[in-house]
CSV table of C-alpha atoms in Angstrom, one decimal:
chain,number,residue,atom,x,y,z
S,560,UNK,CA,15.2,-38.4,33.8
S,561,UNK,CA,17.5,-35.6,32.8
S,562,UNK,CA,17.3,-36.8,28.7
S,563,UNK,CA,13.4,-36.4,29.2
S,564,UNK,CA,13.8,-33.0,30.6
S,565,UNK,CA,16.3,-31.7,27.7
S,566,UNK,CA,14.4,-33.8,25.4
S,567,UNK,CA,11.3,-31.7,26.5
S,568,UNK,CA,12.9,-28.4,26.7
S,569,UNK,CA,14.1,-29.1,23.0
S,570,UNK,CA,10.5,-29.4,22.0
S,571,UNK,CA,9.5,-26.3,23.3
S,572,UNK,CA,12.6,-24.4,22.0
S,573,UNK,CA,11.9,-25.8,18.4
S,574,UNK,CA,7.7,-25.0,18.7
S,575,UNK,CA,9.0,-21.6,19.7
S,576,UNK,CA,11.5,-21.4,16.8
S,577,UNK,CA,8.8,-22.7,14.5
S,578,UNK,CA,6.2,-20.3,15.3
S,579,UNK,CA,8.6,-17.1,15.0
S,580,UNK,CA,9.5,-18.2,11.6
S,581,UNK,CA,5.8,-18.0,10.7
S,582,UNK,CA,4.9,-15.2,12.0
S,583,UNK,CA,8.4,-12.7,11.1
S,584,UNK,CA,9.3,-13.7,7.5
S,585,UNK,CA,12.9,-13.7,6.3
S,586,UNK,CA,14.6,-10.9,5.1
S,587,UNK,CA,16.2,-11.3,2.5
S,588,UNK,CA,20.4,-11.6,2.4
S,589,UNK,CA,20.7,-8.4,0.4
S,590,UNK,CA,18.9,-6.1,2.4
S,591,UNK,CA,19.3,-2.4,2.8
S,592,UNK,CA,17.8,0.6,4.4
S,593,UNK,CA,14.4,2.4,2.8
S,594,UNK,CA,15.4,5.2,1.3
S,595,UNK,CA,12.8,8.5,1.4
S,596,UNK,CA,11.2,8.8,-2.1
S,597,UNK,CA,8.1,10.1,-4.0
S,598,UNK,CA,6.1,7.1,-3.8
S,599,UNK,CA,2.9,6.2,-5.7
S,600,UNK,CA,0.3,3.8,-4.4
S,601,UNK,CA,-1.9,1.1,-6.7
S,602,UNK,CA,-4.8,-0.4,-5.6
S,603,UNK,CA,-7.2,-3.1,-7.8
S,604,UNK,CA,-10.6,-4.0,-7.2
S,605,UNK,CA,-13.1,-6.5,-8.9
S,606,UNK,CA,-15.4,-3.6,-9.0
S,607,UNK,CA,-16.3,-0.4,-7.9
S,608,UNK,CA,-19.6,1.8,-7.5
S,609,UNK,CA,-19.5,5.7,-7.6
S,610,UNK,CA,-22.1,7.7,-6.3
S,611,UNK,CA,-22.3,11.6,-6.0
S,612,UNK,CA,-19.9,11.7,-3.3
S,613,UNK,CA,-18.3,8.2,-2.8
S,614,UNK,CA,-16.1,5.9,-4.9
S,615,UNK,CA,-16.4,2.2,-3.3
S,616,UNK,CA,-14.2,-0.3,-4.3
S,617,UNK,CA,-15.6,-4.2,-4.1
S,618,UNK,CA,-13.1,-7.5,-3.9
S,619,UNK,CA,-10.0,-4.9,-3.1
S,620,UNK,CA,-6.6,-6.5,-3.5
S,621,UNK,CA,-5.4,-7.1,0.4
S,622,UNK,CA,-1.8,-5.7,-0.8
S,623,UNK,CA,-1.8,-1.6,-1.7
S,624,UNK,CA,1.1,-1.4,-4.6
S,625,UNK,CA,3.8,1.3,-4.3
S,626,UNK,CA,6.3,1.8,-6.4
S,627,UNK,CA,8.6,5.4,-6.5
S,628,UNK,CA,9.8,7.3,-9.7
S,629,UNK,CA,13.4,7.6,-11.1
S,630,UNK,CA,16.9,8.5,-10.4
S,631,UNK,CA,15.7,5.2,-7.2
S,632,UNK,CA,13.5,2.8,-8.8
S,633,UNK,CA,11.9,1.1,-6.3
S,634,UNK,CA,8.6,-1.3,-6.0
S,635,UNK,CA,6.6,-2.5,-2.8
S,636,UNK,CA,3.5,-3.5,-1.2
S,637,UNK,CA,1.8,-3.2,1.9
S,638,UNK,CA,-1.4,-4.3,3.6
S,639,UNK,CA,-4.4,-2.3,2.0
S,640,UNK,CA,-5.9,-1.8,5.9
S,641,UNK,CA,-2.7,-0.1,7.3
S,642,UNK,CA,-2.7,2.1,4.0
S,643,UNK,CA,-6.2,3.6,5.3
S,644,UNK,CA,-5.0,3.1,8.8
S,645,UNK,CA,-2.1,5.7,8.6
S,646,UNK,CA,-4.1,7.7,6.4
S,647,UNK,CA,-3.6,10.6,8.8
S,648,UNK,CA,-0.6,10.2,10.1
S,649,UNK,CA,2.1,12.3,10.0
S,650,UNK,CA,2.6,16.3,9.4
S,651,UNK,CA,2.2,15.6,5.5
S,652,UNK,CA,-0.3,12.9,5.9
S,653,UNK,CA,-2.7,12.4,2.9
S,654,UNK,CA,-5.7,13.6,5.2
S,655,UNK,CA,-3.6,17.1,5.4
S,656,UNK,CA,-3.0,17.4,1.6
S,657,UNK,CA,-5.3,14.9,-0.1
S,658,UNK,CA,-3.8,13.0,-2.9
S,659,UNK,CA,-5.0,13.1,-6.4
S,660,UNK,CA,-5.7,9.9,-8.3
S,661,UNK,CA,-6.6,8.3,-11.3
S,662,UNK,CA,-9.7,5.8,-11.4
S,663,UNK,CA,-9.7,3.3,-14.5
S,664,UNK,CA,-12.4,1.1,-14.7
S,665,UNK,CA,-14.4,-1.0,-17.3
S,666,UNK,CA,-17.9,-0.1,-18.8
S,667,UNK,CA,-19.4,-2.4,-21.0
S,668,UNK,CA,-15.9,-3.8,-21.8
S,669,UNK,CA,-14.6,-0.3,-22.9
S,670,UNK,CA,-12.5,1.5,-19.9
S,671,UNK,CA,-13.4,4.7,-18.4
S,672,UNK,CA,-11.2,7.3,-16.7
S,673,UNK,CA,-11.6,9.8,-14.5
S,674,UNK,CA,-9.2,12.0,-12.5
S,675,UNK,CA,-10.4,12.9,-8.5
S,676,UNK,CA,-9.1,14.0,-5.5
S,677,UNK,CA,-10.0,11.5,-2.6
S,678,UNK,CA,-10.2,11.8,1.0
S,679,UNK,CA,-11.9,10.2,4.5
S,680,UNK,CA,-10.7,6.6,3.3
S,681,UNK,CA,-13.2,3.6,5.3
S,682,UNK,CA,-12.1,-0.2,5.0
S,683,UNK,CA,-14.2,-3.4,6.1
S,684,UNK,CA,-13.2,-6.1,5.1
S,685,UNK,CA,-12.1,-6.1,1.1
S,686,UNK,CA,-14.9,-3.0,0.5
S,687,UNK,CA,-12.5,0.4,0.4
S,688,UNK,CA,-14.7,3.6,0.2
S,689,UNK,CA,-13.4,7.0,-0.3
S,690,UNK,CA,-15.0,10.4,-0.6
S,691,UNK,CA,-13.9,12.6,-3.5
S,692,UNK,CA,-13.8,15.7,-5.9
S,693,UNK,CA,-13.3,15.7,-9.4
S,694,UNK,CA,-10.8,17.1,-11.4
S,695,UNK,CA,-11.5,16.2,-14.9
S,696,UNK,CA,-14.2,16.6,-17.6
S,697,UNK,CA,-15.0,12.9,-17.4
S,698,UNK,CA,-17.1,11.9,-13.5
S,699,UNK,CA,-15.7,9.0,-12.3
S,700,UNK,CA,-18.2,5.6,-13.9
S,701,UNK,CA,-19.1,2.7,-11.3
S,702,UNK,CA,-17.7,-0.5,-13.6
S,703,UNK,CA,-15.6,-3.3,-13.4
S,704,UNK,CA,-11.7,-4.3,-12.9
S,705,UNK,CA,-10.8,-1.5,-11.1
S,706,UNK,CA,-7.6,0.3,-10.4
S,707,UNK,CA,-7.3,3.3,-8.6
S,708,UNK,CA,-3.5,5.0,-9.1
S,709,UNK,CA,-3.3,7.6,-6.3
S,710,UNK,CA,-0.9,10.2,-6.2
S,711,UNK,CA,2.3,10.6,-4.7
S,712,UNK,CA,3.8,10.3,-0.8
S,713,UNK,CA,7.1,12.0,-0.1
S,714,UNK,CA,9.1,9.7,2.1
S,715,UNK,CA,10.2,6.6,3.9
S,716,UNK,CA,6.5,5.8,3.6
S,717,UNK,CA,3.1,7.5,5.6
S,718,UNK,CA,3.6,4.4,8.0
S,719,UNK,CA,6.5,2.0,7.2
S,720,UNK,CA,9.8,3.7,8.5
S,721,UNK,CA,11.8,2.0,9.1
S,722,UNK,CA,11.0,-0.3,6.5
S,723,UNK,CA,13.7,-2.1,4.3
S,724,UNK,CA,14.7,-3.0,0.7
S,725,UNK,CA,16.3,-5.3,-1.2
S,726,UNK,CA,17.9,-5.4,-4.8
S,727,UNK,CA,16.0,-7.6,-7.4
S,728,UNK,CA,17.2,-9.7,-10.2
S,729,UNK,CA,17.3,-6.4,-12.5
S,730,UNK,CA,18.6,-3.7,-10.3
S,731,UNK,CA,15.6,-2.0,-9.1
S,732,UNK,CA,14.7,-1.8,-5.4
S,733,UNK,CA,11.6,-4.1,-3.5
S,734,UNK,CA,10.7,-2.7,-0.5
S,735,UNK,CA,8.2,-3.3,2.6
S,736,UNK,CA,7.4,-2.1,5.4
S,737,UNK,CA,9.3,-2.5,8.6
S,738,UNK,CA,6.8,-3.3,11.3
């Protein structure tokens, strides 16, 4: 009787084991604190539409690349959804000072930049659409393979502190978030 209860408990202990490790990935062995930085976001898209005061992006990437600028290089990524989520968070939150940002796209298999200011970010499902201002001679274009390269963030992160980082195989810094 008593090897049937342990045995029992020792299934539920390893189902419970089991399921933590799928939900909470490792971190890795050399991990350190995120460090504040100027950080600059990425985000891809198999299209996008531009109208007179909305850039929609179609087929966005479900990861939002960041990556900071020297003396710390240091890359990351985090979900595309709590990018617009925390949009507004924070006393230097992009909704207070919107960030400037770059939109390259293709046109008829020659690419198109423009330079806007966005704002008022909305997210359903793997559509992104921002309002914006231009900033440059060229209007933003409505094309295909889309990246939009959006200014920079000063600090752990608008919503990851405290995130963490680890060193790669060439020095540099990967970090995500720490929620």
């Amino acid at each position: 009787m008593k090897s049937a209860f342990y045995g029992a408990l020792l299934a539920v202990a390893c189902a419970i084991t089991g399921a933590q490790a799928q939900t909470a990935p490792a971190k890795p062995a050399n991990v350190e604190e995120m460090k504040p930085a100027n950080w600059l976001f990425v985000q891809v898209a198999d299209s996008v539409t531009v109208d007179a005061t909305t850039i929609t992006l179609k087929g966005v990437a479900p990861q939002t690349l960041m990556f900071s600028d020297r003396p710390e290089r240091m890359t990351g990524d985090a979900p595309t959804a709590n990018f617009v989520k925390f949009w507004n968070t924070g006393k230097d939150s992009f909704q207070k000072d919107p960030p400037n940002a770059t939109l390259a796209v293709t046109v008829d298999g020659k690419p198109q930049t423009a330079v806007v200011e966005l704002t008022d970010p909305v997210i359903n499902g793997d559509t992104l659409v921002y309002k914006y201002k231009v900033l440059s001679d060229d209007k933003p274009v409505s094309g295909t393979n889309a990246s939009l390269f959006i200014d920079w963030w000063y600090g752990y992160g608008p919503y990851w502190h405290p995130g963490y980082c680890w060193r790669g195989p060439y020095g540099g810094l990967h970090c995500r978030p720490g929620w």
